[in-house]
Short mmCIF file of C-alpha atoms and ligand atoms in Angstrom, two decimals:
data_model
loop_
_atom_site.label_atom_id
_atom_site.label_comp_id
_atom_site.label_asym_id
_atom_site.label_seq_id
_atom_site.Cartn_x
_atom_site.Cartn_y
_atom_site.Cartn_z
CA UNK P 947 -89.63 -86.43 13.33
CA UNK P 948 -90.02 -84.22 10.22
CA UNK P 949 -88.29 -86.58 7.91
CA UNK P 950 -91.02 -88.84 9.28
CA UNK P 951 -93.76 -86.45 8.10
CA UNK P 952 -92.32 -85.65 4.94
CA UNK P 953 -92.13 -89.68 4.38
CA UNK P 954 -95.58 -89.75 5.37
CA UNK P 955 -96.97 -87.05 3.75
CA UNK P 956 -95.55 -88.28 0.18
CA UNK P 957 -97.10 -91.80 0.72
CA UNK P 958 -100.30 -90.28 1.50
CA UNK P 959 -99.98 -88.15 -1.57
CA UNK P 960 -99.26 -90.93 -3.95
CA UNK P 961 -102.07 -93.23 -2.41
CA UNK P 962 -104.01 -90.39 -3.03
CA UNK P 963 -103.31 -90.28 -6.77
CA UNK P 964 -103.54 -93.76 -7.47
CA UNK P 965 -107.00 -94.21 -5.68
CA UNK P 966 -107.83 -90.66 -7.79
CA UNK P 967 -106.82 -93.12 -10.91
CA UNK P 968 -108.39 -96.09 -9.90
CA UNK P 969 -111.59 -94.14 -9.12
CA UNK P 970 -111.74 -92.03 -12.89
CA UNK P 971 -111.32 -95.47 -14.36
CA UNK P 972 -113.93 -96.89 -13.16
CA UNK P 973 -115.87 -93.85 -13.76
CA UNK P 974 -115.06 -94.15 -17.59
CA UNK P 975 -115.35 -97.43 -17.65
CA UNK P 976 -118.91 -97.10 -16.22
CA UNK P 977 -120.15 -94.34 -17.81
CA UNK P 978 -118.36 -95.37 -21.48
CA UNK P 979 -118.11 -98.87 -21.92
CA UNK P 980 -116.51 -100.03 -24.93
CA UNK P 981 -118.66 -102.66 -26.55
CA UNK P 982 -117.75 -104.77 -29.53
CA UNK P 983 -120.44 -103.98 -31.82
CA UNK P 984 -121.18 -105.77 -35.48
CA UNK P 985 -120.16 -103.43 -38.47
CA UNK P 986 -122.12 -103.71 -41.49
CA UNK P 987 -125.57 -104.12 -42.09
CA UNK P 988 -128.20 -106.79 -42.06
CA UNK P 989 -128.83 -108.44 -44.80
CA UNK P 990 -130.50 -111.80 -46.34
CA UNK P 991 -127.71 -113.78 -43.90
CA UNK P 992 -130.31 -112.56 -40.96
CA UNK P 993 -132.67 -115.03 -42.52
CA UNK P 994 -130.39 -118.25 -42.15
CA UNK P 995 -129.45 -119.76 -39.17
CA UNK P 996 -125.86 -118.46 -37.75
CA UNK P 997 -123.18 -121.02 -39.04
CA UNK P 998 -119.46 -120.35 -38.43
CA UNK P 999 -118.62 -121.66 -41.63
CA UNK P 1000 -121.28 -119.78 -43.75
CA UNK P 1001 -120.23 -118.27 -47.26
CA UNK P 1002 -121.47 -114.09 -47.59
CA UNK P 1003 -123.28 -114.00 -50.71
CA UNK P 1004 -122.49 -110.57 -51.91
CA UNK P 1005 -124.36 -110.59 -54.69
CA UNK P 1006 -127.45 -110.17 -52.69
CA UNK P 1007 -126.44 -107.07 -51.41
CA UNK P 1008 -126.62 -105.65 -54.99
CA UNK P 1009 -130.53 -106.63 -56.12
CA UNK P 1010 -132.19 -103.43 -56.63
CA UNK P 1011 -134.80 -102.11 -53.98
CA UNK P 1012 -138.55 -103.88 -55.31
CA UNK P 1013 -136.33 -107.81 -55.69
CA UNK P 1014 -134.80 -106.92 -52.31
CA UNK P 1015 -138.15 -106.32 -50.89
CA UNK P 1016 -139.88 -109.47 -52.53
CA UNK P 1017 -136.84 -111.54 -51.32
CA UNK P 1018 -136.93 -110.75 -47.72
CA UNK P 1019 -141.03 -111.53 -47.99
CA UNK P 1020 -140.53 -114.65 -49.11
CA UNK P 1021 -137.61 -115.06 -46.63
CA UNK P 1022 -139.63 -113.88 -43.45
CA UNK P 1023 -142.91 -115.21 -44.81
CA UNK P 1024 -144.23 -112.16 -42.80
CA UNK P 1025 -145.80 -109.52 -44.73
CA UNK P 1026 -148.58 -107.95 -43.06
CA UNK P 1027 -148.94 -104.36 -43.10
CA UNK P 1028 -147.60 -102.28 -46.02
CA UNK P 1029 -147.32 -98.66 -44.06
CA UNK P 1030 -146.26 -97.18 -41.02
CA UNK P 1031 -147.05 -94.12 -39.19
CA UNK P 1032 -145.16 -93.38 -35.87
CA UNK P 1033 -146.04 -90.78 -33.74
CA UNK P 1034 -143.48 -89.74 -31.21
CA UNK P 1035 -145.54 -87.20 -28.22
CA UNK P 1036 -142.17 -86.46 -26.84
CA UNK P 1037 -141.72 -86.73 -23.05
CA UNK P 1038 -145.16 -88.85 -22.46
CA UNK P 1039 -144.70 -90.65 -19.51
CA UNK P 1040 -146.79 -94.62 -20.20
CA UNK P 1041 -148.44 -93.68 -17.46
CA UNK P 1042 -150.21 -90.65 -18.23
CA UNK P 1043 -151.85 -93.93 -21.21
CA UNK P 1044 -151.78 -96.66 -18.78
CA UNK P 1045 -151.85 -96.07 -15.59
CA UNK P 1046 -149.61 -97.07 -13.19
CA UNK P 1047 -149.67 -100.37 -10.46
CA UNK P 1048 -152.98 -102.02 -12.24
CA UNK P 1049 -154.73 -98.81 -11.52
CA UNK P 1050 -155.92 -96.76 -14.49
CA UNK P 1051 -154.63 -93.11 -14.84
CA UNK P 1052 -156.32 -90.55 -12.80
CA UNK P 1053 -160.25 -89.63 -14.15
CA UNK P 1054 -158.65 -86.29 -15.36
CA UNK P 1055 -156.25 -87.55 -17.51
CA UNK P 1056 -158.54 -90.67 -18.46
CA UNK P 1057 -160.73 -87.62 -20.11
CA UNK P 1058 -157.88 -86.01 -21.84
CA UNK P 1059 -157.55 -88.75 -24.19
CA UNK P 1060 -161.41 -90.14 -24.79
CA UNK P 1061 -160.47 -91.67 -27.94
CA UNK P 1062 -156.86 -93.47 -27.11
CA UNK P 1063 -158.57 -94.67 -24.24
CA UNK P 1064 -161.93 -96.55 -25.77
CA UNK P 1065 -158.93 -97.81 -28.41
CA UNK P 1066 -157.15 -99.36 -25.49
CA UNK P 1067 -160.63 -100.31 -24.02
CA UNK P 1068 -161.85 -102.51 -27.13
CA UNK P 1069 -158.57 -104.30 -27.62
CA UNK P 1070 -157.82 -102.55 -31.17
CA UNK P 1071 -154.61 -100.99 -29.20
CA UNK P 1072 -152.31 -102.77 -26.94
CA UNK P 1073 -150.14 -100.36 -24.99
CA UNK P 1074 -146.70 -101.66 -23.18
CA UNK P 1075 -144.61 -99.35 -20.25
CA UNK P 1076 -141.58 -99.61 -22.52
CA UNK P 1077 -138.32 -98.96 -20.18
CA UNK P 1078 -136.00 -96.07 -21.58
CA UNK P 1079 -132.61 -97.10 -20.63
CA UNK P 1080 -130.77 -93.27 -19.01
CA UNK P 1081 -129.78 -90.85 -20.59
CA UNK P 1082 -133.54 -90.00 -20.82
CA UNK P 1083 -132.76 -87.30 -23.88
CA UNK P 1084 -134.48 -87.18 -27.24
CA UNK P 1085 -131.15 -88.44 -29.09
CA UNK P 1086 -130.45 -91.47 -27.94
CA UNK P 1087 -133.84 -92.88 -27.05
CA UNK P 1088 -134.49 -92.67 -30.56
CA UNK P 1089 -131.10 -94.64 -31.79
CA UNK P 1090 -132.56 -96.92 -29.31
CA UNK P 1091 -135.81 -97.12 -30.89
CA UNK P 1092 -134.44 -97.36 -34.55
CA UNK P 1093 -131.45 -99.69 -33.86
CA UNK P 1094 -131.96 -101.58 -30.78
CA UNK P 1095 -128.74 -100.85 -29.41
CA UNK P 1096 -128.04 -99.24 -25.85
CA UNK P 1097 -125.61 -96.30 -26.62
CA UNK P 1098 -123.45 -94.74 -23.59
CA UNK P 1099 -123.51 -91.61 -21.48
CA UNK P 1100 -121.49 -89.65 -23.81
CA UNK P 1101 -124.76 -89.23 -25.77
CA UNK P 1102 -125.85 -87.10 -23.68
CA UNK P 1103 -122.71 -84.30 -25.36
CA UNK P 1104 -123.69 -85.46 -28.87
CA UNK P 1105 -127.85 -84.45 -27.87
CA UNK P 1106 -126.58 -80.88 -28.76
CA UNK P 1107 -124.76 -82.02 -31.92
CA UNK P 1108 -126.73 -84.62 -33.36
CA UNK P 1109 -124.29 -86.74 -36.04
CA UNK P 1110 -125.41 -88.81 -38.64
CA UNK P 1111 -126.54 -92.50 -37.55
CA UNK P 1112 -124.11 -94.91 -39.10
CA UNK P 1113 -125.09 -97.63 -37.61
CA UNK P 1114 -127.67 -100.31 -38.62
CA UNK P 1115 -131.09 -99.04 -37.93
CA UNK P 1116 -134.83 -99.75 -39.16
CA UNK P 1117 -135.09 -96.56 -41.79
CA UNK P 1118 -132.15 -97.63 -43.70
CA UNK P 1119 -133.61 -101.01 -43.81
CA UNK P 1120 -136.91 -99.54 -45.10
CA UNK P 1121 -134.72 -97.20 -47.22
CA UNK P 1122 -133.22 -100.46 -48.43
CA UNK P 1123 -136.11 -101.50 -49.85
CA UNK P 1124 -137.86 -98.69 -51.64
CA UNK P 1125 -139.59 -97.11 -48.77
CA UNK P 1126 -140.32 -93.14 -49.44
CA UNK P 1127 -140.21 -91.38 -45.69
CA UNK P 1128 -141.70 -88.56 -44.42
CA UNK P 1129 -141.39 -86.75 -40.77
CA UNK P 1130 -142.43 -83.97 -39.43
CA UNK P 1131 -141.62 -82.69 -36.09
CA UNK P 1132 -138.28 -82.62 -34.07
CA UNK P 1133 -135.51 -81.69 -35.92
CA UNK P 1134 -132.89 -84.08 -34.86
CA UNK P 1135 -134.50 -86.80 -37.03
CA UNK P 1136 -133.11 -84.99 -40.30
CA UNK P 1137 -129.71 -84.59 -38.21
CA UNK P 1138 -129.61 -88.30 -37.49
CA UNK P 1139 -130.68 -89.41 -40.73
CA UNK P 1140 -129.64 -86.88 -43.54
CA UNK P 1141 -131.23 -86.71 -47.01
CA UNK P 1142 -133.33 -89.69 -46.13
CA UNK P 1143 -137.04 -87.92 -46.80
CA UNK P 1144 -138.12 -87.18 -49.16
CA UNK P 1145 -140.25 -84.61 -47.45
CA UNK P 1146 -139.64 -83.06 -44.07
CA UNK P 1147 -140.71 -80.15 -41.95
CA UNK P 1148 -138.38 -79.68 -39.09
CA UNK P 1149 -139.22 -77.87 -36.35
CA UNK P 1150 -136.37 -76.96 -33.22
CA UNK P 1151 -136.56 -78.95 -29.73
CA UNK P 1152 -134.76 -75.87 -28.10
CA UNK P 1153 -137.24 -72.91 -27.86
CA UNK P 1154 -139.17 -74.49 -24.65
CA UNK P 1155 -141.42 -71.45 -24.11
CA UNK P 1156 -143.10 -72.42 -27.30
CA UNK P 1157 -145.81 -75.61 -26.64
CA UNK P 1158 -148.43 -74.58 -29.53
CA UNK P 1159 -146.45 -73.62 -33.05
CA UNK P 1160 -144.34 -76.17 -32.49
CA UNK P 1161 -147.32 -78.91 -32.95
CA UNK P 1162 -149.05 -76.95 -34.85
CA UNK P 1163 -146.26 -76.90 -37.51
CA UNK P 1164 -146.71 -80.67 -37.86
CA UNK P 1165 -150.62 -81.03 -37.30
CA UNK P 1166 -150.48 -78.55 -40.38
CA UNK P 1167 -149.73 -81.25 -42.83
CA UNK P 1168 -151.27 -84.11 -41.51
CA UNK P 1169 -154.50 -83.69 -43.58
CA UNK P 1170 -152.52 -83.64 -46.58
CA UNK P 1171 -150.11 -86.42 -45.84
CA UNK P 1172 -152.92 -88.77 -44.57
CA UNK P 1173 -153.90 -88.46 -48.21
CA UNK P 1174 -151.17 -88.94 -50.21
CA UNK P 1175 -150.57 -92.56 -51.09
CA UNK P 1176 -146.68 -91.57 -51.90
CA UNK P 1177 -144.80 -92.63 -48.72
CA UNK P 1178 -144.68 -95.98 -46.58
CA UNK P 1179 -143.05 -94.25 -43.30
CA UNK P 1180 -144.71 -91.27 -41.45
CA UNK P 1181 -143.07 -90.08 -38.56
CA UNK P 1182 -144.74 -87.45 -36.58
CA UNK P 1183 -142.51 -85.91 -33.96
CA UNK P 1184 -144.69 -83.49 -31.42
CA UNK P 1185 -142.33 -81.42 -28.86
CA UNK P 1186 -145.28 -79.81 -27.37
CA UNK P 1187 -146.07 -81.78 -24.23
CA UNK P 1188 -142.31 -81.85 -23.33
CA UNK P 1189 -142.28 -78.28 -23.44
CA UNK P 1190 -145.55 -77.93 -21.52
CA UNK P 1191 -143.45 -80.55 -18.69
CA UNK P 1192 -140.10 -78.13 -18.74
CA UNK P 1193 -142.35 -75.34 -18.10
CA UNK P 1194 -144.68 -76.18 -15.61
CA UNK P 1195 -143.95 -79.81 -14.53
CA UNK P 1196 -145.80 -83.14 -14.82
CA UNK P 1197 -149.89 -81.17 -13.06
CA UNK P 1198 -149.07 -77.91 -15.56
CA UNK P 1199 -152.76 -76.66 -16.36
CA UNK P 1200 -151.57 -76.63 -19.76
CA UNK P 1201 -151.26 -80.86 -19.59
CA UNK P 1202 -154.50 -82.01 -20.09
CA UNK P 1203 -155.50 -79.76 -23.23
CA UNK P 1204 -152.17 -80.93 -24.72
CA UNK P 1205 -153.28 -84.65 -24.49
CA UNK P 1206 -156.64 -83.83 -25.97
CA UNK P 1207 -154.64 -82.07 -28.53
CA UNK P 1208 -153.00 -85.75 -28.87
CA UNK P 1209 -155.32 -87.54 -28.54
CA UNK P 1210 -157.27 -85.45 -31.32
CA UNK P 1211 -154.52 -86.62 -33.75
CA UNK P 1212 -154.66 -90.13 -32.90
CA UNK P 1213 -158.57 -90.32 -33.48
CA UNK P 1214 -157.43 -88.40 -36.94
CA UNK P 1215 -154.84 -91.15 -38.23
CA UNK P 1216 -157.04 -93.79 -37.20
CA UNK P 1217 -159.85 -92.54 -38.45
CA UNK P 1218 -157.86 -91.91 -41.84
CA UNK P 1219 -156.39 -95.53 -41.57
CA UNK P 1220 -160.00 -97.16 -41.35
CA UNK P 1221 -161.40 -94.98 -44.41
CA UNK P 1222 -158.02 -95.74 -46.58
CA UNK P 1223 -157.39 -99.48 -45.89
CA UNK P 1224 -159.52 -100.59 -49.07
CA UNK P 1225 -158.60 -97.76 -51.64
CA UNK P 1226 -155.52 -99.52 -52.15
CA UNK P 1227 -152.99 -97.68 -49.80
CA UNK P 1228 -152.41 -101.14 -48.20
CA UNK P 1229 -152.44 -101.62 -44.65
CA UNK P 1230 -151.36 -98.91 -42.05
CA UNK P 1231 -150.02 -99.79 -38.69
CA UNK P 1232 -149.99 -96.61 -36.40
CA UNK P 1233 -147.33 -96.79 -33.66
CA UNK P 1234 -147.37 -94.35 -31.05
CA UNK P 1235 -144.33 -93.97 -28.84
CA UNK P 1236 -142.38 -91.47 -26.48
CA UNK P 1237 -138.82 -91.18 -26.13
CA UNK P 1238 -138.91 -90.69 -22.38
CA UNK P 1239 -140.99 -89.69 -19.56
CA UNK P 1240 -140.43 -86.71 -16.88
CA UNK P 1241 -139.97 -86.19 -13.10
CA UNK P 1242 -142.62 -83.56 -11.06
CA UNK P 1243 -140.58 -81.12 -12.72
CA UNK P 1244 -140.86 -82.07 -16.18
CA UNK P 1245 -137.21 -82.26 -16.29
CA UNK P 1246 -135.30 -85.88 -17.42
CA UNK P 1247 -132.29 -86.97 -18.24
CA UNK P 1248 -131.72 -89.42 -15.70
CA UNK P 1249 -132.66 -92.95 -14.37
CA UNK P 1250 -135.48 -92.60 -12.37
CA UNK P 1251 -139.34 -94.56 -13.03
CA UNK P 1252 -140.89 -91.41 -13.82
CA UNK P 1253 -138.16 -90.22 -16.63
CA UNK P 1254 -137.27 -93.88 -18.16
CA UNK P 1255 -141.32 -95.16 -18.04
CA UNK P 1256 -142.11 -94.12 -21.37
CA UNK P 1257 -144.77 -95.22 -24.00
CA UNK P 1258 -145.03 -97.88 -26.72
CA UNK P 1259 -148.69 -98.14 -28.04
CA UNK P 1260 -149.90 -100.49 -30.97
CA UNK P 1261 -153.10 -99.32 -32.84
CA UNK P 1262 -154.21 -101.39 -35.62
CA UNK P 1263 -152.52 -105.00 -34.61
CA UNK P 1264 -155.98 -107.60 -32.85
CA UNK P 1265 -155.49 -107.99 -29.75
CA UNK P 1266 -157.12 -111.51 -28.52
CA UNK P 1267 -155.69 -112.65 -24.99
CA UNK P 1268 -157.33 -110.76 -22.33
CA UNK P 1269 -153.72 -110.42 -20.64
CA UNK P 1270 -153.51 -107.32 -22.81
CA UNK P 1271 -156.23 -105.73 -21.29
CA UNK P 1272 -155.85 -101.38 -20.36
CA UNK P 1273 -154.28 -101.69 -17.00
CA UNK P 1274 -152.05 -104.73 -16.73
CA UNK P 1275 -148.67 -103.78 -16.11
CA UNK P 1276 -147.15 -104.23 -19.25
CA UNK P 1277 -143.68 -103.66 -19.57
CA UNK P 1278 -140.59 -103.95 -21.96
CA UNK P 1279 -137.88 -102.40 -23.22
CA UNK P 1280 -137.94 -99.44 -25.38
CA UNK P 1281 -135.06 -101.13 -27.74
CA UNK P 1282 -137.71 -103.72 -28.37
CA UNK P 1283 -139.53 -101.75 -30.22
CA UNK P 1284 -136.92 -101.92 -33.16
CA UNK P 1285 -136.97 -105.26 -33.66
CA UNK P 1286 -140.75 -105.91 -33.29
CA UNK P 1287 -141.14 -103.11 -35.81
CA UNK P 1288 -138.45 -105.46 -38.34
CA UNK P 1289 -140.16 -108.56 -37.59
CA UNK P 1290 -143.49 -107.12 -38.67
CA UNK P 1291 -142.33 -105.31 -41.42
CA UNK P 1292 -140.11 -108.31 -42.57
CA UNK P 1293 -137.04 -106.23 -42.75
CA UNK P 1294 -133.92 -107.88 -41.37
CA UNK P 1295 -133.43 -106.86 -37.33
CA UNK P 1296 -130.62 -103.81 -37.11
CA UNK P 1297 -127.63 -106.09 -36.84
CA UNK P 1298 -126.53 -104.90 -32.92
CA UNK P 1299 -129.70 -104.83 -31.85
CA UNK P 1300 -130.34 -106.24 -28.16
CA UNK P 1301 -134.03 -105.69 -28.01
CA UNK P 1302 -136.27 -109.03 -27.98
CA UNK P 1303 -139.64 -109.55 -29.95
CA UNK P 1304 -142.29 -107.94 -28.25
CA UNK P 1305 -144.86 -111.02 -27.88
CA UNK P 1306 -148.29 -109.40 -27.56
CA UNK P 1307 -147.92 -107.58 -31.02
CA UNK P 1308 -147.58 -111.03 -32.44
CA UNK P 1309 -151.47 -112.18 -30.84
CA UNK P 1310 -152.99 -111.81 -34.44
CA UNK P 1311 -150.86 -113.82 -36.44
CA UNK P 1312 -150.23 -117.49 -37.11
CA UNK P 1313 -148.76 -119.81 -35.06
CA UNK P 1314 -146.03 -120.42 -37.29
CA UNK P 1315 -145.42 -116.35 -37.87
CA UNK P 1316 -144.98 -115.86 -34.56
CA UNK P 1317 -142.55 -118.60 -33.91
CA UNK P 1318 -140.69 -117.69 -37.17
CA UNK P 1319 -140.52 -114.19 -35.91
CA UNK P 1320 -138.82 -115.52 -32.52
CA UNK P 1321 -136.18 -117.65 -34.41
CA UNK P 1322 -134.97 -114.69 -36.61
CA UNK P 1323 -135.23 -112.98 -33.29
CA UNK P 1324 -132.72 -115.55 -31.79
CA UNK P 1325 -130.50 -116.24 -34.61
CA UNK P 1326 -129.78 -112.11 -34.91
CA UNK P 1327 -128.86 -112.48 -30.95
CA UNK P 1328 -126.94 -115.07 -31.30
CA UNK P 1329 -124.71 -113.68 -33.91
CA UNK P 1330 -124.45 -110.11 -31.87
CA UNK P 1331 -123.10 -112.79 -29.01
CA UNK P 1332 -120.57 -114.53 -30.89
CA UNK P 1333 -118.75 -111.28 -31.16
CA UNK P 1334 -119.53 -110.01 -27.28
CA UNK P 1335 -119.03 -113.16 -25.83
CA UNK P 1336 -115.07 -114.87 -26.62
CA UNK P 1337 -116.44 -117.81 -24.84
CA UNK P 1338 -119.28 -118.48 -27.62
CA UNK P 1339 -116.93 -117.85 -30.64
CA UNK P 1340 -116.83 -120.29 -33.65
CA UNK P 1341 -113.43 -121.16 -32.30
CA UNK P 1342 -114.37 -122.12 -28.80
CA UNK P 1343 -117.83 -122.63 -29.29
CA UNK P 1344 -119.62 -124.90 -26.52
CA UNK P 1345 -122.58 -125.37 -28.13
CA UNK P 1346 -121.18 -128.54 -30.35
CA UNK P 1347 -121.36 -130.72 -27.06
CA UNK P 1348 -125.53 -130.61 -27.33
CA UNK P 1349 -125.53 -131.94 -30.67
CA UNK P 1350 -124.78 -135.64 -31.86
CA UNK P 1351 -124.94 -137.99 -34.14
CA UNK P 1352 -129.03 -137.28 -34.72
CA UNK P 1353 -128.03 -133.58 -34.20
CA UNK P 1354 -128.87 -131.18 -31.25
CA UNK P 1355 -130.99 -132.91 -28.33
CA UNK P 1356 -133.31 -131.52 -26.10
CA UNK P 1357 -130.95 -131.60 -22.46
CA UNK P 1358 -131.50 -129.49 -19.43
CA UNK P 1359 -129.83 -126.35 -19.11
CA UNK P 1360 -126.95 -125.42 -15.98
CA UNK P 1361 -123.44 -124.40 -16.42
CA UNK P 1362 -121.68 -120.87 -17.23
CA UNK P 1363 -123.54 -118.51 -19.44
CA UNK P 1364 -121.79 -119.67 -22.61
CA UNK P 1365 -123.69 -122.85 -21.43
CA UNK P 1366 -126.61 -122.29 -20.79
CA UNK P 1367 -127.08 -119.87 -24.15
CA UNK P 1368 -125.83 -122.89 -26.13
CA UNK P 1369 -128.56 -125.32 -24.37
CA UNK P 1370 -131.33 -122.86 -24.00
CA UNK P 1371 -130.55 -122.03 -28.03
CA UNK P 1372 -130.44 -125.68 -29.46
CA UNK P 1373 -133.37 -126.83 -27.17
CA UNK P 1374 -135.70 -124.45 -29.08
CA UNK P 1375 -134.13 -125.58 -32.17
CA UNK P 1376 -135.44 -129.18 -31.54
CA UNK P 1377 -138.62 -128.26 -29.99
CA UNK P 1378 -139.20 -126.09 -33.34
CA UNK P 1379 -138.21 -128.53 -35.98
CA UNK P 1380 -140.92 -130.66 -33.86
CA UNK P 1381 -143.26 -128.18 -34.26
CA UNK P 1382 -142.50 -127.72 -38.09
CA UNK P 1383 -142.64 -131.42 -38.41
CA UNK P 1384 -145.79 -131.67 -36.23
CA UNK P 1385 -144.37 -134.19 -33.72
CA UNK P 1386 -145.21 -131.73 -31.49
CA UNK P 1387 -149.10 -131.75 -29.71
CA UNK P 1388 -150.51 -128.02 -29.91
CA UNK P 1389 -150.53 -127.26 -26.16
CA UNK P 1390 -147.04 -127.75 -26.15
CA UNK P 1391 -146.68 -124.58 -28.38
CA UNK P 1392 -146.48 -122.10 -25.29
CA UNK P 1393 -143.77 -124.10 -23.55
CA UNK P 1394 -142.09 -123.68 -26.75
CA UNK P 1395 -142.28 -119.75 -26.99
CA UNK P 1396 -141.25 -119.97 -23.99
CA UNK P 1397 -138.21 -121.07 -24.16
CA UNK P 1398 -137.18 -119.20 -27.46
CA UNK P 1399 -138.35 -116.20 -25.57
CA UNK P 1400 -135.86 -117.18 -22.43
CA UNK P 1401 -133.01 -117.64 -25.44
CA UNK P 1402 -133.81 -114.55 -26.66
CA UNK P 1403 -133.53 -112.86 -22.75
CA UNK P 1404 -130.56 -115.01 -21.65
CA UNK P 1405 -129.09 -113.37 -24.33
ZN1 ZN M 2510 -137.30 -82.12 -22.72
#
């Protein structure tokens, strides 16, 4: 009978272990996938369409910063703002901006920001819920914004101890080209992106108790900066309202002054922007985002609406369609920010970038702009596929079977995913080269963003 037991009792103990195994496996496989990501950077390739057999031109790589820049206009053939200023409020929740369910926010908060609100009222902003993928912490919601690219839970450790990002990203793009930065704000930008400004006043995310010096440090140079026509990036970081959340939750008494306090600094850029646009400081786009939102509490970190719905708002882009009106629920993803923010800039897209063109932004300019600014979209996708997906390889590519003798045809789309990318892909090839060609009658122009925008999803 013991022997029994004792039998017993050490199958039970090793079925216990390997289920313990199994279990932390899948628990670092889920919380730190391994993806294969693209080394390198972008470069003039991002302009081309993806071949298997294309030669690198290294040379390119070389041209100094002003040829760079005039190459990749003429390239993108989209050119038109020459400055950016974005504003990070961290821990804004959109809908604090925008209201939440087609309802607009609550009258108190609509009065906190008078100005940001008649902006969003005339159509001269266009404000988008833009999904934070978890862990809702300052670090990695910026990589996200900059790069594109979804990092993994073991951010959250490396929030602490910010390292330098190696990775492609927008401001060595910009850098790339000549652009002179600026930020003020939240320190970790200067960890993530050493000796990249040439000026910088960093202020610490970690004293919490503090919700007015630490604005006030940036707001001090803003007059200044607004003035100088000496830098083409201006990033404002303001801790403040995520400080006022942490202490006394999402209805702290201390909210609504700190979005008037916002909101005073938007009607100050914009007001700037206007004044500046024709004494030669080019054009300004203002974007004003937040990293992540904040539960009751004003805590985040996690996955829930109220911590991941944070803010992407567009001041200076026309808006035409009414779709784009205050209260619609628009939503996207916060790594589409980084390559809308490429596209308009005509900078290549961060090479691992999974973020897809954010249409609405695109309202103002030309037809063939916007579908120019899909395609690069779709070819930088498709490249960041060929080295997730084995299946869509050069080697094993199926994409050859939708293209003959007259080259790829227009064919209906079914199959495995390898499939359907290949069919959705090619079919907006044809239906653009129509387009370009004119073959193509102007109504049909939606169906065709259409489909370039389902590519650019599928993928
Ligand atoms: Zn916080």
């Amino acid at each position: 009978m013991s022997s029994l037991t004792c039998a017993k009792l050490i199958l039970f103990s090793i079925a216990g272990v390997v289920i313990q195994i199994i279990g932390l496996s899948l628990f670092v496989y889920g919380f730190f996938p391994v993806k294969p990501a693209l080394s390198g950077i972008s470069g003039t390739e991002s302009f081309r369409v993806p071949r298997c057999n294309s030669v690198h031109n290294e040379s390119e790589g070389d041209l100094p910063p002003d040829q760079l820049k005039a190459l990749y206009e003429e390239l993108s053939g989209i050119h038109p703002f020459d400055r950016l200023i974005l504003m990070v409020i961290d821990g804004l929740p959109a809908e604090f901006v925008l209201g939440k369910d087609h309802q607009p926010p609550p009258k108190a908060l609509m009065e906190a920001m008078p100005y940001t609100q008649s902006l969003l009222a005339n159509g001269v902003a266009i404000g988008y819920h833009a999904k934070a993928a978890p862990p809702t912490v300052t670090m990695p919601r910026l990589k996200a914004m900059v790069s594109g690219a979804i990092g993994g839970f073991l951010d959250v450790a490396f929030n602490f101890n910010t390292q330098a990002l190696l990775d492609d990203n927008l401001l060595g793009q910009f850098f790339s080209v000549g652009w002179k930065m600026v930020m003020l704000g939240d320190e970790t930008w200067l960890k993530l992106f050493p000796g990249l400004f040439m000026r910088h006043d960093g202020v610490s995310s970690f004293f919490v108790k503090d919700t007015v010096q630490v604005d006030h440090n940036v707001s001090r140079h803003l007059g200044d900066e607004l003035s100088r026509d000496d830098w083409h990036l201006l990033i404002l970081h303001y801790l403040g309202l995520d400080h006022v959340g942490h202490i006394g939750g999402r209805n702290s008494i201390l909210m609504a002054p700190k979005l008037l306090e916002m909101d005073e600094v938007v009607k100050m850029i914009h007001t700037s922007i206007i004044a500046n646009q024709d004494n030669g400081q080019g054009r300004t786009l203002l974007v004003v985002v937040s990293d992540h939102g904040m539960t009751d509490n004003g805590n985040h970190g996690g996955s829930s609406y109220d911590e991941t719905d944070s803010l992407a708002l567009f001041i200076g882009l026309k808006n035409h369609g009414s779709e784009h009106a205050s209260y619609t629920v628009n939503t996207v993803y916060q790594v589409d920010i980084a390559p809308t923010l490429a596209l308009i800039f005509g900078v290549p897209i961060p090479k691992n970038n999974v973020g897809v063109l954010i249409l609405g932004t695109f309202d103002s300019f030309t037809d063939e702009q916007h579908l120019k600014a899909l395609e690069l979209n779709s070819w930088q996708l498709f490249r960041l596929l060929q080295a997730q997906l084995p299946g869509l390889s050069c080697e094993n590519s199926p994409c050859e079977s939708f293209i003959d003798d007259q080259g790829p045809r227009k064919s209906k789309c079914n199959g495995n995913l390898e499939n359907m990318i290949c069919c959705l892909y090619l079919n907006a090839t044809v239906l653009h080269s129509s387009w370009k060609s004119k073959n193509v009658s102007r109504n049909l122009l939606t169906y065709l963003l259409l489909e370039l925008q389902q590519c650019c999803c599928h993928a």
